[in-house]
């Protein structure tokens, strides 16, 4: 043994402890990691954009005096009954099955009180949600679980789901432990089996078929309801253009940060584009077709604050949708439940095994013992508060930019902090006129 | 009998008139002329009426039907009777892809052949095909019955759940987790009834069919079955 100092232990950046743990887990279990929530890696995001605010050349609106409107019309292109929301933050589609009945009720209560819509999800429409949602969007998914013409007609809008940001090109799954009698009955499947939702629609393939599918749904519902088409953030320019061509009233675009109830981790982390990169391409497609603001654009994927809402809208979105943030507002991942998260081998704010149905907050579960702990009235109130705060925050920013409507926010109100964000969002880097890939350096 | 000239009066007027019949039963017989392959003919009907379409239809004829009996005196395009809830749809000619897709109930009868993906994701509908069915038929079929008097193409019943499949002719190949099963007396009785209701009782006998169903091996994920997925 020499007396020279040893090289201290050095971890590999490539084979980090986390990567090695995953290799060991895969080797022991023989199954890929399935989890809920969205991507956990760091991505260029709205945090990499800033608003410029007013100055001598642009004057602000008086914060507490001057009006700044937040309402939005959706479905004005073809629907006889377009919908009008008080705020541009909607609740994204989350399946009954992944969420408990009381959680669905709370989403309906909170959204309705705040003047916005909720969306069904895989597994069909529940009474909890229809009953408590003033404006309910009914999803038409590849699985068609629970699909029926009566629910199509009692919905306020219809959303054809082509993809989700967490898994563009992937189907769904609901593992056996969450398939209770009620869920099984709604989906017409045996109880307790792992339920797979297909990734492709059973009765159409490609944009020409989609156009005819939309025609059929319009005919069934007598052209009353707005029809949305939801796509995951994969090829947003073409997907937006094709959805418009197929006759959509509204395009819903979900970036890769978008949450999920249960998907392979490898899918969540490695497929799709960040929402920041998706929005400008979708807006460009709408502008190229002369359809910006005529076909409305709803964007989602990692939206958390009024600042995120304002930034998405400044980039050209008409509204946003939230999934994960709504669940957190209801009480998901609350440090108050830390002792129970510890028992599940995790910790508050990191709990993502939503597919296992053991959620101590009673939100992502079908176990009555757990979901009966959840108070839908209180949950609804919390969601309403949160939605109101987001709206106030977005208004604060819009007024500071001199805008009397959130919809008047524009790309010129923004600057970017990083080269990546500038390139993706098409916004110049702070202090320069430089947009990588667009303007000369 | 109400006669509706689709070419002259248009699709919107047709479906609006049919939807207006909900809860009414005094106009029970309808005839649609000049369909000329139009899409979405008689979709979302919810009344116990009889509709005869004189000619061939495009996509999704009789989509989401409830209660009505709809007869196509021609061939039907893709997705005929998709997501049907109840009632009866009879196609005198052939049917294109996805016939009866995701259907929840009622009876779909195809007198000719059905193309690929017949009965895909079906959830309780009964389908009787007098001729052959194409590849990937009954993919992920959840419940209900399919009776095929002719042959079935490749990958019949892939990833099948609880639907029952009866084929009289050959099956080119079975999909993952679909196996031949024993034909018991209750299945023969069921078949006899379906053949009768499917206007095929003179054409075939229950004893001539084989029954296929799910091996239920893919119901809960197991890594040793990974190559079957
Ligand atoms: C628990 C849960 C269930 C979901 N279920 C569905 C679904 O059934 N259909 C669907 O289109 N998207 C579903 N999503 C995705 C959301 O609609 C939405 O795209 C996503 O949550 C938005 O991203 P965010 O969670 O970062 O706000 C689900 C998301 C979550 C968190």
Tab-separated table of C-alpha atoms in Angstrom, chain A residues 41-336:
chain	number	residue	atom	x	y	z
A	41	UNK	CA	-36.227	15.451	-16.968
A	42	UNK	CA	-35.305	19.091	-17.344
A	43	UNK	CA	-36.632	20.535	-20.602
A	44	UNK	CA	-36.734	23.971	-22.195
A	45	UNK	CA	-40.008	25.344	-20.855
A	46	UNK	CA	-42.008	28.473	-20.183
A	47	UNK	CA	-39.571	29.253	-17.351
A	48	UNK	CA	-37.053	30.065	-20.070
A	49	UNK	CA	-39.217	32.926	-21.339
A	50	UNK	CA	-39.820	36.296	-19.684
A	51	UNK	CA	-42.272	39.109	-20.289
A	52	UNK	CA	-40.827	42.510	-21.048
A	53	UNK	CA	-43.531	44.587	-19.373
A	54	UNK	CA	-44.402	48.174	-20.200
A	55	UNK	CA	-42.006	51.060	-20.737
A	56	UNK	CA	-42.060	54.597	-22.159
A	57	UNK	CA	-43.151	53.327	-25.548
A	58	UNK	CA	-45.754	50.885	-24.204
A	59	UNK	CA	-47.921	51.897	-21.304
A	60	UNK	CA	-49.524	49.507	-18.871
A	61	UNK	CA	-53.130	49.219	-17.805
A	62	UNK	CA	-54.025	50.192	-14.276
A	63	UNK	CA	-53.792	47.007	-12.254
A	64	UNK	CA	-57.022	47.151	-10.248
A	65	UNK	CA	-59.049	49.524	-12.392
A	66	UNK	CA	-58.809	48.693	-16.041
A	67	UNK	CA	-60.455	45.719	-17.561
A	68	UNK	CA	-58.489	42.763	-18.837
A	69	UNK	CA	-60.798	40.138	-20.262
A	70	UNK	CA	-60.136	36.441	-19.851
A	71	UNK	CA	-63.121	34.801	-21.517
A	72	UNK	CA	-62.870	32.659	-24.606
A	73	UNK	CA	-65.195	31.207	-27.228
A	74	UNK	CA	-64.395	27.725	-28.466
A	75	UNK	CA	-65.923	26.006	-31.466
A	76	UNK	CA	-66.941	29.029	-33.521
A	77	UNK	CA	-66.004	27.455	-36.838
A	78	UNK	CA	-68.816	24.946	-37.460
A	79	UNK	CA	-70.664	24.202	-34.223
A	80	UNK	CA	-74.168	25.567	-33.823
A	81	UNK	CA	-73.519	25.818	-30.099
A	82	UNK	CA	-69.959	27.027	-29.522
A	83	UNK	CA	-68.985	27.246	-25.877
A	84	UNK	CA	-68.075	30.286	-23.875
A	85	UNK	CA	-65.687	29.965	-20.935
A	86	UNK	CA	-64.965	32.702	-18.390
A	87	UNK	CA	-61.313	31.751	-18.130
A	88	UNK	CA	-58.914	30.241	-20.671
A	89	UNK	CA	-57.686	27.472	-18.353
A	90	UNK	CA	-59.561	24.208	-18.944
A	91	UNK	CA	-59.333	20.837	-17.213
A	92	UNK	CA	-57.740	18.195	-19.441
A	93	UNK	CA	-59.197	14.761	-20.094
A	94	UNK	CA	-58.457	12.341	-17.274
A	95	UNK	CA	-60.096	8.980	-17.304
A	96	UNK	CA	-62.520	7.656	-14.784
A	97	UNK	CA	-60.667	4.541	-13.834
A	98	UNK	CA	-57.407	6.376	-13.429
A	99	UNK	CA	-59.220	8.885	-11.187
A	100	UNK	CA	-61.811	8.113	-8.545
A	101	UNK	CA	-65.458	9.165	-8.801
A	102	UNK	CA	-65.095	11.791	-6.045
A	103	UNK	CA	-61.994	13.227	-7.786
A	104	UNK	CA	-63.985	13.558	-11.013
A	105	UNK	CA	-66.764	15.259	-9.061
A	106	UNK	CA	-64.292	17.698	-7.522
A	107	UNK	CA	-62.901	18.570	-10.953
A	108	UNK	CA	-66.441	19.290	-12.136
A	109	UNK	CA	-67.272	21.403	-9.110
A	110	UNK	CA	-64.078	23.445	-9.174
A	111	UNK	CA	-64.097	24.017	-12.913
A	112	UNK	CA	-67.769	25.003	-12.998
A	113	UNK	CA	-67.330	27.461	-10.147
A	114	UNK	CA	-64.366	28.995	-11.918
A	115	UNK	CA	-66.266	29.175	-15.211
A	116	UNK	CA	-64.408	26.586	-17.232
A	117	UNK	CA	-64.798	23.104	-18.683
A	118	UNK	CA	-63.764	19.608	-17.685
A	119	UNK	CA	-63.080	16.670	-19.982
A	120	UNK	CA	-63.981	13.000	-19.621
A	121	UNK	CA	-61.256	10.497	-20.590
A	122	UNK	CA	-60.758	6.872	-21.388
A	123	UNK	CA	-63.519	4.805	-19.827
A	124	UNK	CA	-66.488	6.999	-20.620
A	125	UNK	CA	-68.657	9.607	-18.932
A	126	UNK	CA	-69.588	9.375	-15.262
A	127	UNK	CA	-72.610	10.876	-13.565
A	128	UNK	CA	-70.291	12.523	-11.052
A	129	UNK	CA	-68.661	14.481	-13.804
A	130	UNK	CA	-71.673	15.201	-16.013
A	131	UNK	CA	-73.667	16.213	-12.972
A	132	UNK	CA	-71.094	18.638	-11.637
A	133	UNK	CA	-69.612	20.066	-14.841
A	134	UNK	CA	-71.412	22.959	-16.428
A	135	UNK	CA	-69.370	22.468	-19.582
A	136	UNK	CA	-68.191	18.936	-20.271
A	137	UNK	CA	-65.997	17.791	-23.137
A	138	UNK	CA	-66.549	14.128	-24.071
A	139	UNK	CA	-63.552	12.249	-25.422
A	140	UNK	CA	-63.749	9.836	-28.344
A	141	UNK	CA	-60.724	7.599	-27.819
A	142	UNK	CA	-59.373	4.606	-29.709
A	143	UNK	CA	-60.650	2.198	-27.041
A	144	UNK	CA	-64.204	3.609	-27.256
A	145	UNK	CA	-64.798	2.354	-23.737
A	146	UNK	CA	-68.241	3.496	-22.652
A	147	UNK	CA	-68.854	5.268	-25.962
A	148	UNK	CA	-72.539	5.749	-26.751
A	149	UNK	CA	-74.699	8.219	-28.659
A	150	UNK	CA	-76.609	9.392	-25.586
A	151	UNK	CA	-73.440	10.593	-23.876
A	152	UNK	CA	-72.293	12.177	-27.147
A	153	UNK	CA	-75.505	14.158	-27.122
A	154	UNK	CA	-75.356	15.165	-23.474
A	155	UNK	CA	-71.808	16.427	-23.829
A	156	UNK	CA	-71.172	20.080	-24.590
A	157	UNK	CA	-68.157	19.408	-26.806
A	158	UNK	CA	-66.552	16.344	-28.325
A	159	UNK	CA	-62.814	15.680	-28.382
A	160	UNK	CA	-61.373	13.097	-30.739
A	161	UNK	CA	-58.150	11.929	-29.132
A	162	UNK	CA	-55.444	11.054	-31.614
A	163	UNK	CA	-52.612	11.265	-29.141
A	164	UNK	CA	-51.321	12.523	-25.829
A	165	UNK	CA	-48.068	14.377	-25.155
A	166	UNK	CA	-46.889	11.800	-22.631
A	167	UNK	CA	-47.084	9.079	-25.269
A	168	UNK	CA	-47.604	10.181	-28.875
A	169	UNK	CA	-48.217	6.933	-30.730
A	170	UNK	CA	-48.961	4.963	-27.599
A	171	UNK	CA	-52.135	3.392	-26.311
A	172	UNK	CA	-53.391	3.398	-22.775
A	173	UNK	CA	-53.280	0.979	-19.932
A	174	UNK	CA	-55.145	0.543	-16.714
A	175	UNK	CA	-53.707	-2.168	-14.568
A	176	UNK	CA	-55.863	-4.882	-13.068
A	177	UNK	CA	-55.779	-3.574	-9.528
A	178	UNK	CA	-57.798	-0.535	-10.632
A	179	UNK	CA	-60.409	-2.508	-12.593
A	180	UNK	CA	-63.203	-2.690	-10.034
A	181	UNK	CA	-66.738	-3.860	-10.807
A	182	UNK	CA	-67.802	-0.371	-11.784
A	183	UNK	CA	-64.813	0.306	-14.038
A	184	UNK	CA	-65.129	-3.161	-15.581
A	185	UNK	CA	-68.804	-2.641	-16.319
A	186	UNK	CA	-68.255	0.748	-17.937
A	187	UNK	CA	-65.531	-0.718	-20.153
A	188	UNK	CA	-67.277	-4.038	-20.783
A	189	UNK	CA	-64.259	-6.036	-19.644
A	190	UNK	CA	-63.663	-8.706	-17.025
A	191	UNK	CA	-62.751	-7.431	-13.576
A	192	UNK	CA	-59.140	-7.448	-12.457
A	193	UNK	CA	-57.419	-7.860	-15.831
A	194	UNK	CA	-54.809	-5.464	-17.191
A	195	UNK	CA	-56.774	-3.385	-19.593
A	196	UNK	CA	-55.099	-2.164	-22.755
A	197	UNK	CA	-56.386	0.750	-24.812
A	198	UNK	CA	-55.316	0.606	-28.421
A	199	UNK	CA	-53.146	3.302	-29.940
A	200	UNK	CA	-55.094	3.566	-33.194
A	201	UNK	CA	-58.742	4.275	-33.732
A	202	UNK	CA	-60.662	1.139	-34.713
A	203	UNK	CA	-62.661	2.665	-37.548
A	204	UNK	CA	-60.494	5.221	-39.274
A	205	UNK	CA	-56.899	5.637	-40.415
A	206	UNK	CA	-55.399	8.812	-41.791
A	207	UNK	CA	-56.651	12.348	-42.343
A	208	UNK	CA	-59.170	11.577	-45.071
A	209	UNK	CA	-60.930	9.032	-42.885
A	210	UNK	CA	-60.800	11.437	-39.946
A	211	UNK	CA	-62.704	13.990	-41.989
A	212	UNK	CA	-65.487	11.458	-42.552
A	213	UNK	CA	-65.438	10.396	-38.895
A	214	UNK	CA	-65.917	14.017	-37.879
A	215	UNK	CA	-68.779	14.300	-40.365
A	216	UNK	CA	-70.437	11.253	-38.801
A	217	UNK	CA	-70.145	12.666	-35.271
A	218	UNK	CA	-71.472	16.029	-36.428
A	219	UNK	CA	-74.431	14.308	-38.046
A	220	UNK	CA	-75.150	12.215	-34.948
A	221	UNK	CA	-75.121	15.353	-32.801
A	222	UNK	CA	-76.903	17.528	-35.391
A	223	UNK	CA	-73.915	19.866	-35.874
A	224	UNK	CA	-74.465	21.354	-32.423
A	225	UNK	CA	-71.266	20.585	-30.580
A	226	UNK	CA	-67.761	21.885	-31.080
A	227	UNK	CA	-65.450	19.088	-32.165
A	228	UNK	CA	-61.889	19.166	-30.871
A	229	UNK	CA	-59.021	17.043	-32.160
A	230	UNK	CA	-56.325	16.305	-29.582
A	231	UNK	CA	-52.802	15.455	-30.696
A	232	UNK	CA	-49.594	14.721	-28.839
A	233	UNK	CA	-46.606	16.959	-29.542
A	234	UNK	CA	-44.962	14.979	-32.335
A	235	UNK	CA	-45.410	16.788	-35.667
A	236	UNK	CA	-47.529	19.752	-34.640
A	237	UNK	CA	-47.327	21.659	-37.923
A	238	UNK	CA	-48.760	18.817	-39.968
A	239	UNK	CA	-51.081	17.506	-37.275
A	240	UNK	CA	-52.628	20.944	-36.839
A	241	UNK	CA	-52.981	21.450	-40.582
A	242	UNK	CA	-54.527	18.008	-41.034
A	243	UNK	CA	-56.907	18.456	-38.112
A	244	UNK	CA	-58.073	21.747	-39.626
A	245	UNK	CA	-58.471	20.113	-43.013
A	246	UNK	CA	-60.447	17.279	-41.414
A	247	UNK	CA	-62.899	19.837	-40.052
A	248	UNK	CA	-61.882	20.343	-36.408
A	249	UNK	CA	-63.308	23.349	-34.572
A	250	UNK	CA	-60.542	23.251	-31.989
A	251	UNK	CA	-57.056	21.712	-31.946
A	252	UNK	CA	-55.759	20.487	-28.590
A	253	UNK	CA	-51.996	20.155	-28.534
A	254	UNK	CA	-50.326	18.328	-25.659
A	255	UNK	CA	-46.554	18.633	-25.300
A	256	UNK	CA	-44.285	15.924	-23.934
A	257	UNK	CA	-44.469	17.278	-20.392
A	258	UNK	CA	-48.127	16.263	-20.356
A	259	UNK	CA	-49.163	13.993	-17.526
A	260	UNK	CA	-50.551	10.499	-17.882
A	261	UNK	CA	-52.283	8.039	-15.600
A	262	UNK	CA	-50.034	5.102	-16.504
A	263	UNK	CA	-47.398	4.864	-19.220
A	264	UNK	CA	-44.001	3.294	-19.636
A	265	UNK	CA	-41.325	5.597	-18.208
A	266	UNK	CA	-39.281	5.133	-21.381
A	267	UNK	CA	-42.197	6.529	-23.390
A	268	UNK	CA	-42.811	9.470	-21.065
A	269	UNK	CA	-39.154	10.467	-21.063
A	270	UNK	CA	-38.106	9.770	-24.652
A	271	UNK	CA	-40.972	10.397	-27.066
A	272	UNK	CA	-42.444	13.720	-28.130
A	273	UNK	CA	-41.476	17.371	-28.145
A	274	UNK	CA	-41.644	19.955	-25.361
A	275	UNK	CA	-44.722	22.164	-25.542
A	276	UNK	CA	-42.499	25.214	-26.091
A	277	UNK	CA	-41.392	23.783	-29.428
A	278	UNK	CA	-44.897	22.684	-30.388
A	279	UNK	CA	-46.844	25.922	-30.045
A	280	UNK	CA	-45.100	28.025	-32.739
A	281	UNK	CA	-45.441	25.214	-35.276
A	282	UNK	CA	-49.150	24.801	-34.606
A	283	UNK	CA	-49.703	28.562	-34.738
A	284	UNK	CA	-47.752	28.713	-37.985
A	285	UNK	CA	-49.956	26.011	-39.497
A	286	UNK	CA	-53.091	27.900	-38.454
A	287	UNK	CA	-51.724	31.154	-39.859
A	288	UNK	CA	-50.672	29.516	-43.120
A	289	UNK	CA	-54.239	28.283	-43.532
A	290	UNK	CA	-55.759	31.619	-42.518
A	291	UNK	CA	-57.348	29.861	-39.544
A	292	UNK	CA	-55.590	31.337	-36.507
A	293	UNK	CA	-58.310	32.296	-33.974
A	294	UNK	CA	-60.964	30.762	-36.259
A	295	UNK	CA	-59.937	27.259	-35.259
A	296	UNK	CA	-58.991	27.664	-31.612
A	297	UNK	CA	-55.788	26.210	-30.185
A	298	UNK	CA	-55.684	24.742	-26.676
A	299	UNK	CA	-52.241	23.781	-25.425
A	300	UNK	CA	-51.119	21.679	-22.484
A	301	UNK	CA	-48.145	19.929	-20.963
A	302	UNK	CA	-46.580	21.212	-17.759
A	303	UNK	CA	-48.740	24.302	-17.233
A	304	UNK	CA	-48.545	25.360	-13.578
A	305	UNK	CA	-48.992	29.105	-13.123
A	306	UNK	CA	-50.649	32.176	-14.533
A	307	UNK	CA	-47.288	33.041	-16.046
A	308	UNK	CA	-47.324	29.794	-18.013
A	309	UNK	CA	-50.868	30.574	-19.160
A	310	UNK	CA	-49.887	34.077	-20.255
A	311	UNK	CA	-46.793	32.822	-22.086
A	312	UNK	CA	-48.719	30.110	-23.930
A	313	UNK	CA	-51.305	32.680	-24.954
A	314	UNK	CA	-48.687	35.220	-26.002
A	315	UNK	CA	-47.284	32.547	-28.278
A	316	UNK	CA	-50.675	32.233	-29.944
A	317	UNK	CA	-52.758	29.732	-27.971
A	318	UNK	CA	-56.412	30.564	-27.326
A	319	UNK	CA	-56.585	28.565	-24.107
A	320	UNK	CA	-54.657	26.002	-22.090
A	321	UNK	CA	-55.482	22.727	-20.366
A	322	UNK	CA	-54.145	21.382	-17.087
A	323	UNK	CA	-54.018	17.848	-15.752
A	324	UNK	CA	-51.261	17.309	-13.193
A	325	UNK	CA	-51.595	20.780	-11.683
A	326	UNK	CA	-55.320	20.222	-11.147
A	327	UNK	CA	-54.600	16.980	-9.275
A	328	UNK	CA	-52.063	18.742	-7.080
A	329	UNK	CA	-54.594	21.473	-6.352
A	330	UNK	CA	-57.047	18.763	-5.279
A	331	UNK	CA	-54.481	17.461	-2.813
A	332	UNK	CA	-52.304	14.991	-4.691
A	333	UNK	CA	-48.714	14.566	-3.467
A	334	UNK	CA	-49.343	16.729	-0.391
A	335	UNK	CA	-46.497	16.663	2.189
A	336	UNK	CA	-49.225	16.343	4.836
